[in-house]
Coordinates of N, CA, C and O in Angstrom, one line a residue:
V27 N -24.6 -1.3 -5.9 CA -23.6 -0.3 -6.1 C -22.8 -0.6 -7.4 O -22.4 -1.7 -7.5
H28 N -22.5 0.4 -8.2 CA -21.8 0.2 -9.4 C -20.7 1.4 -9.5 O -21.1 2.5 -9.3
L29 N -19.5 1.0 -9.9 CA -18.5 1.9 -10.3 C -18.0 1.4 -11.6 O -17.4 0.3 -11.7
V30 N -18.2 2.1 -12.7 CA -17.8 1.6 -14.0 C -16.8 2.6 -14.7 O -17.2 3.7 -15.0
E31 N -15.6 2.1 -14.8 CA -14.6 2.9 -15.5 C -14.7 2.8 -17.0 O -15.1 1.7 -17.5
S32 N -14.2 3.8 -17.7 CA -14.2 3.8 -19.1 C -13.1 4.8 -19.6 O -12.6 5.6 -18.8
G33 N -12.7 4.8 -20.8 CA -11.8 5.7 -21.4 C -10.3 5.2 -21.6 O -9.5 5.9 -22.1
G34 N -10.1 4.0 -21.1 CA -8.8 3.4 -21.3 C -8.5 3.0 -22.7 O -9.4 3.1 -23.6
G35 N -7.2 2.7 -23.0 CA -6.9 2.3 -24.3 C -5.4 2.3 -24.6 O -4.6 2.4 -23.6
L36 N -5.1 2.2 -25.8 CA -3.7 2.3 -26.3 C -3.3 3.7 -26.7 O -4.1 4.3 -27.6
V37 N -2.3 4.3 -26.2 CA -1.9 5.6 -26.6 C -0.4 5.7 -26.7 O 0.4 5.0 -26.0
Q38 N 0.1 6.6 -27.6 CA 1.5 6.7 -27.8 C 2.1 7.6 -26.7 O 1.4 8.4 -26.0
P39 N 3.4 7.4 -26.4 CA 4.1 8.2 -25.4 C 3.9 9.7 -25.7 O 4.0 10.1 -26.9
G40 N 3.6 10.5 -24.7 CA 3.3 11.9 -24.9 C 1.8 12.2 -25.1 O 1.4 13.4 -25.1
G41 N 1.0 11.2 -25.3 CA -0.4 11.4 -25.6 C -1.2 11.6 -24.3 O -0.7 11.6 -23.2
S42 N -2.5 11.7 -24.6 CA -3.4 11.9 -23.5 C -4.6 11.0 -23.5 O -5.0 10.5 -24.6
L43 N -5.1 10.7 -22.3 CA -6.4 10.0 -22.2 C -7.2 10.6 -21.0 O -6.6 11.1 -20.1
R44 N -8.5 10.4 -21.1 CA -9.3 10.9 -20.0 C -10.2 9.7 -19.6 O -11.0 9.1 -20.3
L45 N -9.9 9.3 -18.3 CA -10.7 8.2 -17.7 C -11.9 8.7 -17.0 O -11.9 9.8 -16.4
S46 N -13.0 8.0 -17.1 CA -14.2 8.3 -16.4 C -14.6 7.1 -15.5 O -14.4 6.0 -15.8
C47 N -15.3 7.5 -14.4 CA -15.8 6.4 -13.5 C -17.2 6.9 -13.1 O -17.4 7.8 -12.3
A48 N -18.2 6.2 -13.7 CA -19.6 6.5 -13.5 C -20.1 5.6 -12.3 O -19.8 4.4 -12.4
T49 N -20.7 6.3 -11.4 CA -21.1 5.5 -10.2 C -22.6 5.6 -9.9 O -23.3 6.5 -10.4
S50 N -23.1 4.6 -9.2 CA -24.5 4.6 -8.7 C -24.6 3.8 -7.5 O -23.8 2.9 -7.2
G51 N -25.7 4.0 -6.7 CA -26.0 3.2 -5.6 C -25.4 3.6 -4.3 O -25.7 2.9 -3.3
F52 N -24.7 4.7 -4.2 CA -24.2 5.2 -2.9 C -24.2 6.7 -3.0 O -24.4 7.3 -4.1
S53 N -23.9 7.3 -1.9 CA -24.0 8.8 -1.8 C -22.7 9.4 -2.3 O -21.8 9.8 -1.5
F54 N -22.6 9.4 -3.6 CA -21.3 9.9 -4.3 C -20.9 11.2 -3.8 O -19.7 11.4 -3.5
S55 N -21.7 12.2 -3.7 CA -21.3 13.5 -3.3 C -20.7 13.7 -1.9 O -20.1 14.7 -1.6
T56 N -20.9 12.7 -1.1 CA -20.3 12.7 0.3 C -19.0 11.9 0.4 O -18.3 12.0 1.4
Y57 N -18.7 11.2 -0.7 CA -17.5 10.3 -0.6 C -16.3 11.0 -1.2 O -16.3 11.6 -2.2
V58 N -15.1 10.7 -0.5 CA -13.8 10.9 -1.2 C -13.8 9.9 -2.3 O -14.3 8.8 -2.2
M59 N -13.1 10.3 -3.4 CA -12.9 9.4 -4.5 C -11.4 9.3 -4.9 O -10.7 10.3 -4.7
R60 N -11.0 8.2 -5.3 CA -9.6 8.0 -5.7 C -9.4 7.2 -7.0 O -10.3 6.5 -7.4
W61 N -8.3 7.4 -7.6 CA -7.9 6.5 -8.7 C -6.6 5.8 -8.2 O -5.7 6.4 -7.7
Y62 N -6.6 4.5 -8.5 CA -5.4 3.6 -8.2 C -5.0 3.1 -9.6 O -5.8 3.1 -10.5
R63 N -3.8 2.5 -9.6 CA -3.4 1.8 -10.8 C -2.5 0.6 -10.3 O -1.9 0.6 -9.3
Q64 N -2.5 -0.4 -11.2 CA -1.7 -1.6 -10.9 C -1.1 -2.1 -12.2 O -1.8 -2.5 -13.1
A65 N 0.2 -2.1 -12.2 CA 1.0 -2.6 -13.4 C 1.3 -4.0 -13.1 O 1.3 -4.5 -12.0
P66 N 1.6 -4.8 -14.2 CA 1.9 -6.2 -14.0 C 3.0 -6.5 -13.1 O 4.1 -5.8 -13.2
G67 N 2.8 -7.3 -12.1 CA 3.9 -7.7 -11.2 C 4.2 -6.7 -10.1 O 5.1 -6.8 -9.4
K68 N 3.4 -5.6 -10.1 CA 3.5 -4.6 -9.1 C 2.3 -4.4 -8.2 O 1.2 -4.9 -8.5
E69 N 2.5 -3.8 -7.0 CA 1.4 -3.6 -6.1 C 0.5 -2.4 -6.6 O 1.0 -1.6 -7.4
R70 N -0.7 -2.5 -6.2 CA -1.6 -1.4 -6.5 C -1.1 -0.1 -5.9 O -0.7 0.0 -4.8
E71 N -1.2 1.0 -6.7 CA -0.6 2.3 -6.3 C -1.7 3.4 -6.3 O -2.4 3.5 -7.3
L72 N -1.7 4.2 -5.3 CA -2.6 5.3 -5.2 C -2.1 6.4 -6.2 O -1.0 6.8 -6.0
V73 N -3.0 6.8 -7.1 CA -2.6 7.8 -8.1 C -3.1 9.2 -7.7 O -2.3 10.2 -7.8
A74 N -4.4 9.3 -7.4 CA -4.9 10.6 -7.1 C -6.1 10.5 -6.2 O -6.8 9.5 -6.2
T75 N -6.4 11.6 -5.4 CA -7.5 11.6 -4.5 C -8.2 13.0 -4.7 O -7.5 14.0 -4.9
I76 N -9.5 12.9 -4.5 CA -10.3 14.2 -4.5 C -11.3 14.2 -3.4 O -12.0 13.1 -3.2
E77 N -11.4 15.3 -2.7 CA -12.4 15.3 -1.6 C -13.8 15.4 -2.1 O -14.0 15.7 -3.3
S78 N -14.7 15.3 -1.2 CA -16.1 15.2 -1.7 C -16.6 16.4 -2.4 O -17.4 16.2 -3.4
A79 N -16.2 17.6 -2.1 CA -16.7 18.8 -2.7 C -15.8 19.1 -3.9 O -16.1 20.1 -4.6
G80 N -14.7 18.4 -4.1 CA -13.8 18.7 -5.2 C -12.8 19.8 -4.9 O -12.1 20.2 -5.8
S81 N -12.8 20.3 -3.7 CA -12.0 21.4 -3.4 C -10.5 21.1 -3.1 O -9.7 22.0 -3.1
S82 N -10.2 19.9 -2.8 CA -8.9 19.5 -2.5 C -8.5 18.2 -3.2 O -9.3 17.3 -3.3
T83 N -7.3 18.2 -3.8 CA -6.8 17.0 -4.5 C -5.4 16.7 -4.1 O -4.7 17.6 -3.6
N84 N -5.0 15.4 -4.3 CA -3.7 15.0 -4.0 C -3.2 14.0 -5.1 O -4.1 13.3 -5.6
Y85 N -1.9 14.0 -5.4 CA -1.4 13.2 -6.4 C -0.1 12.4 -6.0 O 0.6 13.0 -5.2
A86 N 0.1 11.3 -6.6 CA 1.4 10.6 -6.4 C 2.4 11.5 -7.1 O 2.2 12.1 -8.1
D87 N 3.6 11.4 -6.5 CA 4.7 12.2 -7.1 C 4.9 11.8 -8.6 O 5.3 12.7 -9.4
S88 N 4.7 10.6 -8.9 CA 5.0 10.1 -10.3 C 4.1 10.7 -11.3 O 4.4 10.6 -12.5
V89 N 2.9 11.2 -10.9 CA 2.0 11.8 -11.9 C 1.7 13.3 -11.7 O 1.0 13.9 -12.5
K90 N 2.3 13.8 -10.7 CA 2.1 15.3 -10.4 C 2.5 16.1 -11.5 O 3.5 16.0 -12.1
G91 N 1.6 17.1 -11.9 CA 1.8 17.9 -13.0 C 1.4 17.4 -14.4 O 1.3 18.1 -15.4
R92 N 1.1 16.1 -14.4 CA 0.6 15.5 -15.7 C -0.8 15.0 -15.6 O -1.5 15.0 -16.6
F93 N -1.3 14.6 -14.4 CA -2.6 14.0 -14.3 C -3.5 15.0 -13.5 O -2.9 15.7 -12.6
T94 N -4.8 15.0 -13.8 CA -5.7 15.9 -13.0 C -7.0 15.1 -12.7 O -7.6 14.5 -13.6
I95 N -7.3 15.0 -11.4 CA -8.5 14.4 -11.0 C -9.6 15.4 -10.8 O -9.3 16.5 -10.3
S96 N -10.8 15.1 -11.2 CA -11.9 16.0 -11.0 C -13.2 15.2 -10.8 O -13.2 14.0 -11.0
R97 N -14.3 15.9 -10.5 CA -15.5 15.1 -10.3 C -16.7 16.1 -10.6 O -16.6 17.3 -10.5
D98 N -17.8 15.4 -11.0 CA -19.0 16.1 -11.2 C -20.1 15.4 -10.3 O -20.6 14.3 -10.6
N99 N -20.4 16.1 -9.2 CA -21.3 15.5 -8.3 C -22.7 15.4 -8.8 O -23.5 14.6 -8.3
A100 N -23.1 16.2 -9.8 CA -24.4 16.1 -10.4 C -24.5 14.9 -11.3 O -25.6 14.4 -11.5
K101 N -23.4 14.4 -11.8 CA -23.4 13.2 -12.6 C -22.9 12.0 -11.9 O -22.8 10.9 -12.6
N102 N -22.5 12.1 -10.7 CA -22.0 11.0 -9.9 C -20.8 10.3 -10.6 O -20.6 9.1 -10.7
T103 N -19.9 11.2 -11.1 CA -18.8 10.7 -12.0 C -17.5 11.4 -11.5 O -17.5 12.6 -11.2
V104 N -16.4 10.6 -11.5 CA -15.1 11.1 -11.3 C -14.2 10.9 -12.5 O -14.4 9.9 -13.2
Y105 N -13.3 11.8 -12.8 CA -12.5 11.7 -14.0 C -11.0 11.7 -13.6 O -10.6 12.2 -12.5
L106 N -10.2 11.2 -14.5 CA -8.8 11.4 -14.4 C -8.3 11.7 -15.8 O -8.3 10.9 -16.8
Q107 N -7.8 13.0 -15.9 CA -7.2 13.5 -17.2 C -5.7 13.2 -17.1 O -5.1 13.6 -16.2
M108 N -5.2 12.4 -18.1 CA -3.9 12.0 -18.1 C -3.2 12.6 -19.3 O -3.5 12.2 -20.4
N109 N -2.2 13.4 -19.1 CA -1.4 14.1 -20.2 C 0.0 13.6 -20.1 O 0.5 13.1 -19.1
S110 N 0.7 13.9 -21.2 CA 2.2 13.6 -21.3 C 2.4 12.1 -20.8 O 3.3 11.9 -20.0
L111 N 1.6 11.2 -21.3 CA 1.7 9.8 -20.8 C 3.1 9.2 -21.2 O 3.7 9.5 -22.2
K112 N 3.5 8.3 -20.2 CA 4.8 7.6 -20.4 C 4.6 6.1 -20.4 O 3.5 5.7 -19.8
P113 N 5.5 5.4 -20.9 CA 5.3 3.9 -20.9 C 5.1 3.4 -19.5 O 4.4 2.4 -19.3
E114 N 5.7 4.0 -18.5 CA 5.6 3.5 -17.1 C 4.2 3.8 -16.5 O 3.9 3.4 -15.4
D115 N 3.4 4.6 -17.2 CA 2.0 4.8 -16.8 C 1.1 3.6 -17.2 O -0.1 3.5 -16.8
T116 N 1.6 2.6 -17.9 CA 0.9 1.5 -18.4 C 0.4 0.7 -17.1 O 1.3 0.3 -16.3
A117 N -0.9 0.4 -17.0 CA -1.4 -0.3 -15.9 C -2.9 -0.4 -16.1 O -3.5 0.2 -17.0
V118 N -3.5 -1.2 -15.2 CA -5.0 -1.2 -15.0 C -5.3 -0.1 -14.0 O -4.7 -0.1 -12.9
Y119 N -6.2 0.8 -14.4 CA -6.6 1.9 -13.6 C -8.0 1.6 -12.9 O -8.9 1.3 -13.6
Y120 N -8.0 1.8 -11.6 CA -9.2 1.5 -10.8 C -9.8 2.7 -10.1 O -9.0 3.5 -9.6
C121 N -11.1 2.8 -10.2 CA -11.8 3.8 -9.4 C -12.1 3.3 -8.0 O -12.5 2.1 -7.9
N122 N -11.9 4.1 -7.0 CA -12.1 3.7 -5.7 C -12.9 4.7 -4.9 O -12.6 5.9 -5.0
A123 N -13.9 4.2 -4.1 CA -14.6 5.1 -3.2 C -14.3 4.6 -1.8 O -14.9 3.6 -1.3
P124 N -13.4 5.2 -1.0 CA -13.0 4.7 0.3 C -14.0 5.0 1.4 O -13.9 4.3 2.4
G125 N -14.8 6.0 1.2 CA -15.8 6.3 2.3 C -16.0 7.8 2.4 O -15.5 8.6 1.7
V126 N -16.7 8.1 3.5 CA -16.9 9.5 3.8 C -15.9 9.9 4.9 O -15.8 9.3 5.9
R127 N -15.1 10.9 4.6 CA -14.0 11.2 5.5 C -14.4 12.2 6.6 O -15.0 13.2 6.3
S128 N -14.0 11.9 7.8 CA -14.1 12.9 8.9 C -12.8 12.9 9.6 O -12.5 11.9 10.4
G129 N -12.0 13.9 9.4 CA -10.6 13.9 9.9 C -9.8 12.8 9.3 O -9.7 12.8 8.0
T130 N -9.3 11.9 10.0 CA -8.5 10.8 9.5 C -9.3 9.5 9.4 O -8.8 8.5 9.0
I131 N -10.6 9.6 9.7 CA -11.5 8.4 9.7 C -12.3 8.4 8.5 O -12.9 9.4 8.1
Y132 N -12.5 7.2 7.9 CA -13.4 7.0 6.8 C -14.6 6.2 7.3 O -14.4 5.1 7.9
Y133 N -15.8 6.6 6.9 CA -17.0 5.9 7.3 C -17.7 5.4 6.1 O -17.6 5.9 5.0
G134 N -18.5 4.3 6.3 CA -19.2 3.7 5.2 C -18.4 2.6 4.5 O -17.2 2.4 4.9
R135 N -19.0 2.0 3.5 CA -18.3 0.9 2.9 C -17.4 1.4 1.8 O -17.6 2.5 1.2
M136 N -16.4 0.6 1.5 CA -15.5 1.0 0.4 C -15.9 0.2 -0.8 O -16.3 -0.9 -0.8
Y137 N -15.8 0.9 -2.0 CA -16.2 0.3 -3.2 C -15.1 0.5 -4.3 O -14.3 1.4 -4.2
W138 N -15.0 -0.5 -5.2 CA -14.0 -0.5 -6.3 C -14.7 -0.7 -7.6 O -15.7 -1.5 -7.7
G139 N -14.2 -0.2 -8.6 CA -14.6 -0.5 -10.0 C -13.8 -1.7 -10.5 O -13.0 -2.2 -9.8
Q140 N -14.1 -2.1 -11.7 CA -13.5 -3.3 -12.3 C -12.2 -3.0 -13.0 O -11.5 -4.0 -13.3
G141 N -11.9 -1.7 -13.2 CA -10.6 -1.4 -13.8 C -10.7 -1.2 -15.3 O -11.6 -1.8 -16.0
T142 N -9.8 -0.3 -15.8 CA -9.7 -0.1 -17.3 C -8.3 -0.1 -17.6 O -7.4 0.5 -16.9
Q143 N -7.9 -0.8 -18.7 CA -6.5 -0.9 -19.1 C -6.0 0.3 -19.8 O -6.7 0.8 -20.8
V144 N -4.9 0.9 -19.4 CA -4.2 1.9 -20.1 C -2.8 1.4 -20.5 O -2.1 0.9 -19.7
T145 N -2.6 1.5 -21.8 CA -1.3 1.0 -22.4 C -0.6 2.2 -23.1 O -1.3 2.7 -24.0
V146 N 0.6 2.5 -22.7 CA 1.3 3.6 -23.4 C 2.5 3.0 -24.1 O 3.4 2.5 -23.5
S147 N 2.4 3.0 -25.4 CA 3.4 2.3 -26.2 C 3.5 2.9 -27.6 O 2.4 3.3 -28.1
S148 N 4.6 2.9 -28.2 CA 4.8 3.4 -29.6 C 4.7 2.2 -30.5 O 4.7 2.3 -31.8

C-alpha cells in the first residue's frame, strides 16, 4: 500500500497550493479519504474529509471556505486545494485513508502517507 503526497512548498500569505495524494494497493474508491495536518508542537488536526463517491465533504472550521477536498476515483488520487493561505496553515499535511465507512463504523485497515510540508510565509 502506498499513499504519496505531493504539491507542498513555500507560499506567500494569500497564495494557493494544491496537494495531491496518489494511492495504490487498496480499494481507493470504497474508502473515505482525509487530510490531516500537524504544526510544530501541536497535535495532528483533521482538516478535511471526503466520502468514497465524493458526494459529501466536511472541513475544519479553520479552513472552511478556503480549502476544497476532492477525489478522482479513476486515478486513485485525492486532492486538497488550498486558497487564501495564512501563516497559521503552516504544517506537515498528511493524507489518510481511515477505512470503508458503514454508518459510524470504519472497516478495513487505516493507511497514512508520509506527509508534505506546507510553509506560508512572506
